[in-house]
Tab-separated table of C-alpha atoms and ligand atoms in Angstrom:
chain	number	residue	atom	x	y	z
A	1	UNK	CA	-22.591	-40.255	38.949
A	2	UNK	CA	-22.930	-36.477	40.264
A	3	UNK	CA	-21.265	-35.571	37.432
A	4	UNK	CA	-23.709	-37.111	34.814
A	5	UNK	CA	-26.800	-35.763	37.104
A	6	UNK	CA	-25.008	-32.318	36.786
A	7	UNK	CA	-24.922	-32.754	32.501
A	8	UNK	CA	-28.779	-34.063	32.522
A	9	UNK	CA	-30.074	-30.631	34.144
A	10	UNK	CA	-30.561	-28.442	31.108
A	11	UNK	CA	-32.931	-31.365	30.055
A	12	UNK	CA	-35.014	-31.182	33.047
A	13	UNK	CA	-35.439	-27.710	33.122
A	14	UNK	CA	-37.154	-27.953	29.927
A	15	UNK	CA	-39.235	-30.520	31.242
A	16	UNK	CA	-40.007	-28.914	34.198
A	17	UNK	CA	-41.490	-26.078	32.043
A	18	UNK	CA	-43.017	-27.836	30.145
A	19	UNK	CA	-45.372	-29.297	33.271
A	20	UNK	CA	-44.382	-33.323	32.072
A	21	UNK	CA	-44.037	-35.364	34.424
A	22	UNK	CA	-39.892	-35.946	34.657
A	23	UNK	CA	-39.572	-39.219	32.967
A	24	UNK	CA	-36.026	-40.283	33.273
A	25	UNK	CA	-35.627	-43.984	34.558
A	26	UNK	CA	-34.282	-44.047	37.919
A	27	UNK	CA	-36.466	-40.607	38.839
A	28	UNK	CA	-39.492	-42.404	39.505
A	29	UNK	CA	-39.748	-42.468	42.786
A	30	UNK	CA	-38.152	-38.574	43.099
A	31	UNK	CA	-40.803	-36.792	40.127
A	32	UNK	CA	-41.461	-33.063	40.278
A	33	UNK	CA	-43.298	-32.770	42.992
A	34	UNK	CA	-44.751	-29.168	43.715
A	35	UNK	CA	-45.493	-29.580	47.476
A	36	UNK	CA	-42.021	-31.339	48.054
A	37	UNK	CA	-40.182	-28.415	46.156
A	38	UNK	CA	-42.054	-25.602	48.007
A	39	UNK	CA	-42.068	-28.120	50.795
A	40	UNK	CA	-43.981	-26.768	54.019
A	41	UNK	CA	-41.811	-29.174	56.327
A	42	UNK	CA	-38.653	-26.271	55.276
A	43	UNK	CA	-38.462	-23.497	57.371
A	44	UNK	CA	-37.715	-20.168	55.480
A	45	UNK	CA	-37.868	-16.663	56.302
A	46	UNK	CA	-38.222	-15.206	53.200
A	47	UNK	CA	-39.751	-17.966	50.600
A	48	UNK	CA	-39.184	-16.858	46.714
A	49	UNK	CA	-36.734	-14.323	47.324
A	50	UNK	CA	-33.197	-14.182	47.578
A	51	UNK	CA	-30.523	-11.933	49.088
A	52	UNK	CA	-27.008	-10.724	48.673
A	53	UNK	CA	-24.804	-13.487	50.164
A	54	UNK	CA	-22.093	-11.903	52.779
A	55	UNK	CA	-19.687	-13.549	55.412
A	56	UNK	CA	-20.199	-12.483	58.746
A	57	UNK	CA	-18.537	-13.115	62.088
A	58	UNK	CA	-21.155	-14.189	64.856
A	59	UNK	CA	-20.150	-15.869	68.129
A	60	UNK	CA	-16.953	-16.507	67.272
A	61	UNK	CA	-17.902	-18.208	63.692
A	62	UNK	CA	-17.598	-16.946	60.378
A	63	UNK	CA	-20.993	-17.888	58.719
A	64	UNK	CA	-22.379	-16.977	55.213
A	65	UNK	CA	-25.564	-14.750	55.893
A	66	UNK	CA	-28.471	-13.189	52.945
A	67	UNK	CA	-28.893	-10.182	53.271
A	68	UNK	CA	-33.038	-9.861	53.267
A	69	UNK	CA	-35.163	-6.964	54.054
A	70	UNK	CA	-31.960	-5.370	56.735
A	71	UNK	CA	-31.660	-9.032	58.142
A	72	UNK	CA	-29.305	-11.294	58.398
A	73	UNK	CA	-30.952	-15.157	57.505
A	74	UNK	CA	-28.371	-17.992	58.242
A	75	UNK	CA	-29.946	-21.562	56.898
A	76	UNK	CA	-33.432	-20.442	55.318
A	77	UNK	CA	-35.239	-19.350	59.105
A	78	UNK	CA	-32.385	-18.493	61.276
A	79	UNK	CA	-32.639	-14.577	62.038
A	80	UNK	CA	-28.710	-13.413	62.835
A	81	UNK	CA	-28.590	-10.130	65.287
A	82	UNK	CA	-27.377	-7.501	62.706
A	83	UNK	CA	-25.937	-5.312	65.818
A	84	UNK	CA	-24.149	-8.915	67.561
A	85	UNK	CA	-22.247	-9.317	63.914
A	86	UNK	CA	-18.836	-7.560	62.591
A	87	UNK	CA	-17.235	-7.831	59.476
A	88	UNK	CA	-13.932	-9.331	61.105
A	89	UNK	CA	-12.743	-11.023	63.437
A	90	UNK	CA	-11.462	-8.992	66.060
A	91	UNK	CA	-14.291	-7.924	68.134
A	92	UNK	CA	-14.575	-11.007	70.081
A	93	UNK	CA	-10.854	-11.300	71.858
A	94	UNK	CA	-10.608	-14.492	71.535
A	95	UNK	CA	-11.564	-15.364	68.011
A	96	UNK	CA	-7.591	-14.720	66.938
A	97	UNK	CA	-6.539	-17.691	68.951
A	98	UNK	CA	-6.658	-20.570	67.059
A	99	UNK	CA	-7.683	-23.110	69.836
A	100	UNK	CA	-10.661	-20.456	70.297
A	101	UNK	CA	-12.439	-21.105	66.550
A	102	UNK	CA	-12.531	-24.961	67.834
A	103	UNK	CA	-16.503	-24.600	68.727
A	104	UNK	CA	-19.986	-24.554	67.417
A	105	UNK	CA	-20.618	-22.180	70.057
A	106	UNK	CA	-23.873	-24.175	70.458
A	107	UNK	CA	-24.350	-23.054	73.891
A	108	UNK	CA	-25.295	-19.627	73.371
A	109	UNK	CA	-27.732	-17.491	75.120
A	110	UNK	CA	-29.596	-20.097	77.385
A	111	UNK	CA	-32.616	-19.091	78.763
A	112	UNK	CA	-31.661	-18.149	82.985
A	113	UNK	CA	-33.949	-20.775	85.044
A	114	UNK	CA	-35.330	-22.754	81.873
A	115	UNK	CA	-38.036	-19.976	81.653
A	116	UNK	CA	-39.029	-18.694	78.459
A	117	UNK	CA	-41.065	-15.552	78.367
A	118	UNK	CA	-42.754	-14.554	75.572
A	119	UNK	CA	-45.919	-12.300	73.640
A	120	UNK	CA	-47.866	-12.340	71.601
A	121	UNK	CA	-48.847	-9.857	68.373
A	122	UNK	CA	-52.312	-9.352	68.521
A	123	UNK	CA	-52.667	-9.306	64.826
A	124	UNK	CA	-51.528	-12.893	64.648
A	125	UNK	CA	-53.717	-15.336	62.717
A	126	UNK	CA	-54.391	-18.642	64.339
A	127	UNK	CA	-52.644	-18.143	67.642
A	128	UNK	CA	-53.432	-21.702	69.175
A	129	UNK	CA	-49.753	-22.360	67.009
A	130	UNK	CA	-48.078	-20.428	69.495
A	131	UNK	CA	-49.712	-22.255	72.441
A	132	UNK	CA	-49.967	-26.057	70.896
A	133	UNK	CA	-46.284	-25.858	70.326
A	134	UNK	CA	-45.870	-24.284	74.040
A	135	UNK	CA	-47.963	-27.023	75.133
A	136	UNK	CA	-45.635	-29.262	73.451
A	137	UNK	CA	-42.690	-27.994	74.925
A	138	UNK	CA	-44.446	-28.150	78.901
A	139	UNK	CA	-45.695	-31.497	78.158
A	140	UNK	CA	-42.219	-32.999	77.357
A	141	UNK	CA	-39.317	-31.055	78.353
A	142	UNK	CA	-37.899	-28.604	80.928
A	143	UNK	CA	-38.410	-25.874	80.027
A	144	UNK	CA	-41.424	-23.127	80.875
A	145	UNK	CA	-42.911	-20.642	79.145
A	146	UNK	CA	-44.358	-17.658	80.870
A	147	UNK	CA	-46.231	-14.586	79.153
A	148	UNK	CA	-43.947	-11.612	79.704
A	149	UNK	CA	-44.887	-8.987	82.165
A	150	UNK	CA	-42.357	-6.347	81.475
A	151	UNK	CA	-39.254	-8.897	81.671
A	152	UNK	CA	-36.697	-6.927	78.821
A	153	UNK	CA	-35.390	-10.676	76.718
A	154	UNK	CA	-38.600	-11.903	75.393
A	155	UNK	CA	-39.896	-13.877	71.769
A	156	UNK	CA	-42.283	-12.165	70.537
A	157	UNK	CA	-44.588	-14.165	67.964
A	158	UNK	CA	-45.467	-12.072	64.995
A	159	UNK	CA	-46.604	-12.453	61.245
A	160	UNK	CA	-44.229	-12.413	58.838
A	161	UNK	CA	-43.712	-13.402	55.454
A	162	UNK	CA	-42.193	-16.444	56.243
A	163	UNK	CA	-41.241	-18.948	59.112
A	164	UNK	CA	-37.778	-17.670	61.315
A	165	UNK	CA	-36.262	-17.115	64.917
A	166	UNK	CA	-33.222	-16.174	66.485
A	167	UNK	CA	-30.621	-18.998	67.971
A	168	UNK	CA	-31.160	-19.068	71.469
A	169	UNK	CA	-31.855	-15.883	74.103
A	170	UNK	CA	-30.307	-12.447	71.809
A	171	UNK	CA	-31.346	-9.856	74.688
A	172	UNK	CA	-34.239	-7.681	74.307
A	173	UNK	CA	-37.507	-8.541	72.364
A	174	UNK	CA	-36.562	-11.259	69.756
A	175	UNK	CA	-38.823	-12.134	66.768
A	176	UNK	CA	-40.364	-15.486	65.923
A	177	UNK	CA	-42.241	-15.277	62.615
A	178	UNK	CA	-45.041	-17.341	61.741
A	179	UNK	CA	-46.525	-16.270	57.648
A	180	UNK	CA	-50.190	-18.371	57.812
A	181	UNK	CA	-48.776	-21.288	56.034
A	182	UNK	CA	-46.847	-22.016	59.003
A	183	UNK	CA	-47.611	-24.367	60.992
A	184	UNK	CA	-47.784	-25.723	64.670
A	185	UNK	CA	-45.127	-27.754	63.511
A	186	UNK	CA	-42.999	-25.237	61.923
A	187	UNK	CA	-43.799	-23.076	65.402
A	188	UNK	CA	-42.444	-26.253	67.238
A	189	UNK	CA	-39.126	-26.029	64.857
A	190	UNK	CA	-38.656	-22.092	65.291
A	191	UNK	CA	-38.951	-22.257	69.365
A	192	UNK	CA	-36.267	-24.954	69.523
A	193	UNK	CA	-34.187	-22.452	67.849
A	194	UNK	CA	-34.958	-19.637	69.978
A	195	UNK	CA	-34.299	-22.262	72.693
A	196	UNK	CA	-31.046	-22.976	71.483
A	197	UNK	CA	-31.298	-25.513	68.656
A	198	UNK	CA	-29.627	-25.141	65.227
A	199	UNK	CA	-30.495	-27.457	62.277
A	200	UNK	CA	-29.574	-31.287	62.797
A	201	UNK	CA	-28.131	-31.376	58.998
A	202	UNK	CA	-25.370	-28.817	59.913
A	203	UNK	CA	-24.128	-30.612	62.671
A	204	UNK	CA	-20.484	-31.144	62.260
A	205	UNK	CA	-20.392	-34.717	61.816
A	206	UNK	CA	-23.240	-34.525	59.176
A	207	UNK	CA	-20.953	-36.178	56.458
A	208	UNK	CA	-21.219	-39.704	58.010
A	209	UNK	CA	-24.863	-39.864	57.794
A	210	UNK	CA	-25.735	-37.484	54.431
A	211	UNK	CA	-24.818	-36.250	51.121
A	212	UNK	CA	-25.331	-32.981	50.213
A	213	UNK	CA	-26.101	-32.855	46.760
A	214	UNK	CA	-25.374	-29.598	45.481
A	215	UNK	CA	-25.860	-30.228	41.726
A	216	UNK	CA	-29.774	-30.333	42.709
A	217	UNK	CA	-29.538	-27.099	45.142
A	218	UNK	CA	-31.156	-23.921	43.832
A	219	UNK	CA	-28.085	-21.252	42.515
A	220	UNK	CA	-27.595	-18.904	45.355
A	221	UNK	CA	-28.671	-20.882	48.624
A	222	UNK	CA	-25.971	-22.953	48.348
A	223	UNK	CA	-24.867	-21.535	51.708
A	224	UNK	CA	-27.966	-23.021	53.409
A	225	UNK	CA	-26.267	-26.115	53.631
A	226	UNK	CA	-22.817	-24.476	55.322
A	227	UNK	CA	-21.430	-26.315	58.332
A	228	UNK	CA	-19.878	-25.248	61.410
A	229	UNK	CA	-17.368	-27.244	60.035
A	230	UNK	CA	-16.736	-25.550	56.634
A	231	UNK	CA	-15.772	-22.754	58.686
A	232	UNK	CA	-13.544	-24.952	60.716
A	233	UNK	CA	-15.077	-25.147	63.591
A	234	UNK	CA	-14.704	-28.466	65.572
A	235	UNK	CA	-18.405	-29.508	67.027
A	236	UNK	CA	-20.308	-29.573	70.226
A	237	UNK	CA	-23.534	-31.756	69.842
A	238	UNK	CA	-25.999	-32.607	73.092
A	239	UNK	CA	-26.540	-36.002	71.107
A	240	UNK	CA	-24.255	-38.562	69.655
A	241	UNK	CA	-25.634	-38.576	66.358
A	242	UNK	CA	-27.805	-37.048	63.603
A	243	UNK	CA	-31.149	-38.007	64.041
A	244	UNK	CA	-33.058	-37.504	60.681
A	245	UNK	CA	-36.205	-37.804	63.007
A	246	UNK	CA	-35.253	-34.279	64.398
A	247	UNK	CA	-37.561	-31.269	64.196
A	248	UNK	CA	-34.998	-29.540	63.118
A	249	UNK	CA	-33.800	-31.848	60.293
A	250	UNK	CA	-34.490	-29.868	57.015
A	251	UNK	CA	-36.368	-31.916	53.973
A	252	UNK	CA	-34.172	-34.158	51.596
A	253	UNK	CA	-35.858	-31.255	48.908
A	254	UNK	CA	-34.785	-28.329	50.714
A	255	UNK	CA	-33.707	-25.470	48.117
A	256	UNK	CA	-34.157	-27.925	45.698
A	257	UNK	CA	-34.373	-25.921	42.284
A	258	UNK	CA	-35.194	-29.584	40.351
A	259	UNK	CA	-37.161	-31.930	42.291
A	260	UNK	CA	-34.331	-34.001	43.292
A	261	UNK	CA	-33.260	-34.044	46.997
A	262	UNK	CA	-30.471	-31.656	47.672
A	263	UNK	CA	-30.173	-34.025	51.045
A	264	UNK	CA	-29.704	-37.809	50.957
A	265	UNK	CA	-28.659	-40.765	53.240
A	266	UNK	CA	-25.386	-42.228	52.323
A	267	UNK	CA	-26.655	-44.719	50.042
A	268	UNK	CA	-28.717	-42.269	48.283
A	269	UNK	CA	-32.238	-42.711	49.136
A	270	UNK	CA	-34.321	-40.286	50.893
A	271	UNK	CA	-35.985	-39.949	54.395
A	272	UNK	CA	-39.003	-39.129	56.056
A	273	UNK	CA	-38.782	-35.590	57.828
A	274	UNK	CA	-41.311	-34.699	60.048
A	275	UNK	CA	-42.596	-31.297	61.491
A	276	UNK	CA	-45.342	-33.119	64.127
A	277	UNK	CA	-43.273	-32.953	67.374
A	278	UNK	CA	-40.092	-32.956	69.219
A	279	UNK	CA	-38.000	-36.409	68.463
A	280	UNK	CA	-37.070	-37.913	71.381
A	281	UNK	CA	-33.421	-37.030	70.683
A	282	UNK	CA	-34.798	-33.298	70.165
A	283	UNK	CA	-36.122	-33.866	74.006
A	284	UNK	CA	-32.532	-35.454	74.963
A	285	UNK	CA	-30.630	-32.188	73.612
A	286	UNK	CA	-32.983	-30.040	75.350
A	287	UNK	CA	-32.936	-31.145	78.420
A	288	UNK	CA	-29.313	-31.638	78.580
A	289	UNK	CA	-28.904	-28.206	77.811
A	290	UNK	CA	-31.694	-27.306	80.605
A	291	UNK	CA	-31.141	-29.232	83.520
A	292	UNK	CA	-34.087	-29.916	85.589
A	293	UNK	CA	-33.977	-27.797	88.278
A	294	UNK	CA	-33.462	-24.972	86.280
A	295	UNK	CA	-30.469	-23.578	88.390
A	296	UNK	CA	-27.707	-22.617	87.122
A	297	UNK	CA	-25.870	-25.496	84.819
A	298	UNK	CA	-23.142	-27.391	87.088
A	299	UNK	CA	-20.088	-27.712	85.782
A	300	UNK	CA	-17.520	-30.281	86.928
A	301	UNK	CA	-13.829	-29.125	87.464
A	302	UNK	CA	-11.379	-30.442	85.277
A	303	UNK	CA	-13.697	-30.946	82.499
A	304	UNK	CA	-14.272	-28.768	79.015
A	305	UNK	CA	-16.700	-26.890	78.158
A	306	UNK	CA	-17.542	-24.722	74.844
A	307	UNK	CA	-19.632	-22.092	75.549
A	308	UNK	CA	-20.409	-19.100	73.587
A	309	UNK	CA	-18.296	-20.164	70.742
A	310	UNK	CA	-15.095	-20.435	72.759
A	311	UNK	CA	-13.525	-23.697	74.624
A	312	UNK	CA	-12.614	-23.425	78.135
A	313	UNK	CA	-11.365	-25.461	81.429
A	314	UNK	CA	-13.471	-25.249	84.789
A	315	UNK	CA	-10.791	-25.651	86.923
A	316	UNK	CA	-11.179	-24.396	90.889
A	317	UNK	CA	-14.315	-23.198	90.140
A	318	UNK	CA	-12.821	-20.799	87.506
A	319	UNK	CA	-12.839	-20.394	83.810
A	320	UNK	CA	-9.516	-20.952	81.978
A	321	UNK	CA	-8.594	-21.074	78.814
A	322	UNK	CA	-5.595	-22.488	76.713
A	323	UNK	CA	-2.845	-20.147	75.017
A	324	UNK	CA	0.557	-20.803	73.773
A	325	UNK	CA	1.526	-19.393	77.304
A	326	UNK	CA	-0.323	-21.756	79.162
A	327	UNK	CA	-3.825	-21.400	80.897
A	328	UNK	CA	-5.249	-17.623	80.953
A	329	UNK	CA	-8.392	-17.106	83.479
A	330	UNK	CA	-11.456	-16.076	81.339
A	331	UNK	CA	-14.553	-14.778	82.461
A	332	UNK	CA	-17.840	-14.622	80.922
A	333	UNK	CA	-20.230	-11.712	80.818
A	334	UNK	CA	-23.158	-11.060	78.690
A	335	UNK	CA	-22.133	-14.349	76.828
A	336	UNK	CA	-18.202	-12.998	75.322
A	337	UNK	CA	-15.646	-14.079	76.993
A	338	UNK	CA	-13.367	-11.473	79.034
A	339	UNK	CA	-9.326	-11.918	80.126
A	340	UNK	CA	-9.349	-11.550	83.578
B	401	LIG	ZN1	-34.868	-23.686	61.148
């Protein structure tokens, strides 16, 4: 059935340009559809252009990256630190043990005591996007948000030409752009990932609730849809399943380059994605990964952890971690992981 989708495409094309409505049978309820291709509800960084595709190592993962403008854009909006990359493996000492690349490294660069702080560029249009989606994030998780008064890690909420963010606390001032056709919605979206949050459709067990269908996906952001498992990463999720309510669940006509959803359910129809709020399994991940207090996480002895891309054993209090030796104590310091 892919395959005969795949044939029909030269046909569309031509129908695309010719601005007729795409009449083929079973399209009806998936026509060319303008807003849904240059969908607002999809995050990008740079819309209408795109980059040089290069593999990168970042936190312990190998992930494809475009190249755009000197930065590094993982999944349409996520901003990579060029400096926290390398070209191979071996800067992070643990990457060359196999049991090390079993992680999404999801837990990277937490926010210390679930406060945020932040600025804002004066030159930014419509600023009550910042603070509705701050709002948002006071009114329903754990976190806080406090303008920065000389603190050095900070988000720093800036035009740009589209909508991106870095993955969780980088050090230093990080970037969340916000174009004007960005929303509070899309603001919502680019804090979780500066937060912590990557996109619900990569998580690693995607494949038992969607399709990707990359006949429809636009030549050259193919990537876009990479998961930590392609890279063969095992995964580390805060919820038990995808939730395609998620603000961070891309459109079923993300990088779409024919009108027909690049992302489906299993039996092929399409879902509603929303950019209004945080889900309630949004608010579940985040404050799992914030405990209330805001103290320091607790961890249990004798359980696992992955943190920072690598999977370790609190044992006495101590990190350890498993080699072909036996258990090595690690240590953790300005989120890599040490021998000690
Ligand atoms: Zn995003």
């Amino acid at each position: 059935m892919r395959k005969s989708k795949f044939l029909l495409l030269p046909v569309l094309a031509i129908l695309a340009c010719s601005k007729d409505p795409i009449l083929e049978d079973d399209k009806s309820e998936t026509q060319l559809n303008p807003e849904e291709i240059n969908d607002q509800l999809t995050e990008v960084a740079y819309p209408n252009q795109i980059g040089p595709v290069l593999e990168v190592y970042y936190g312990g993962q190998r992930i494809p990256v475009e190249s755009q403008e000197g930065n590094y854009v993982y999944q349409g909006d996520i901003l990579i630190p060029v400096n926290q990359t390398s070209k191979s493996a071996q800067s992070l000492i643990l990457d060359s043990d196999e049991a090390a690349q079993k992680s999404t490294g999801r837990i990277r660069g937490m926010w210390p005591k679930n406060t945020v702080y932040y600025a804002i560029d004066n030159n930014l249009q419509d600023k009550y996007r910042v603070y509705d989606a701050i709002d948002h994030f006071e009114a329903n998780t754990t976190l806080k948000f406090v303008q920065r008064s000389g603190e050095s890690n900070y988000i720093y909420f800036t035009s740009g030409s589209g909508c991106s963010s870095y993955v969780g606390m980088i050090g230093g001032r990080q970037n969340i752009t916000l174009a004007s056709a960005c929303t509070t919605g899309n603001a919502i979206h680019e804090i979780g990932h500066a937060v912590g949050l990557w996109h619900e459709q990569s998580r690693v067990d995607r494949n038992s609730y969607i399709d990707v269908n990359f006949e429809n996906v636009r030549s050259g952001t193919e990537h876009n849809f990479h998961t930590y498992e392609t890279s063969g990463f095992d995964g580390d999720e805060f919820t038990s399943s995808l939730d395609f309510g998620s603000i961070m669940m891309y459109s079923p006509y993300s990088f779409s380059k024919n009108g027909e959803p690049t992302i489906t359910k299993l039996d092929g129809s399409t879902y509603k994605v929303q950019r209004s709020g945080l889900s309630s399994g949004d608010i579940r991940g985040i404050n799992a990964m914030y405990p209330g207090d805001g103290g320091e996480p607790t961890y249990v002895n004798g359980k696992y952890y992955t943190i920072s891309g690598v999977t370790v054993l609190r044992a006495n209090d101590l990190w350890y971690f498993w080699t072909k030796y036996g258990f090595k104590r690690v240590e953790l310091r300005n989120n890599r992981w040490y021998w000690v």
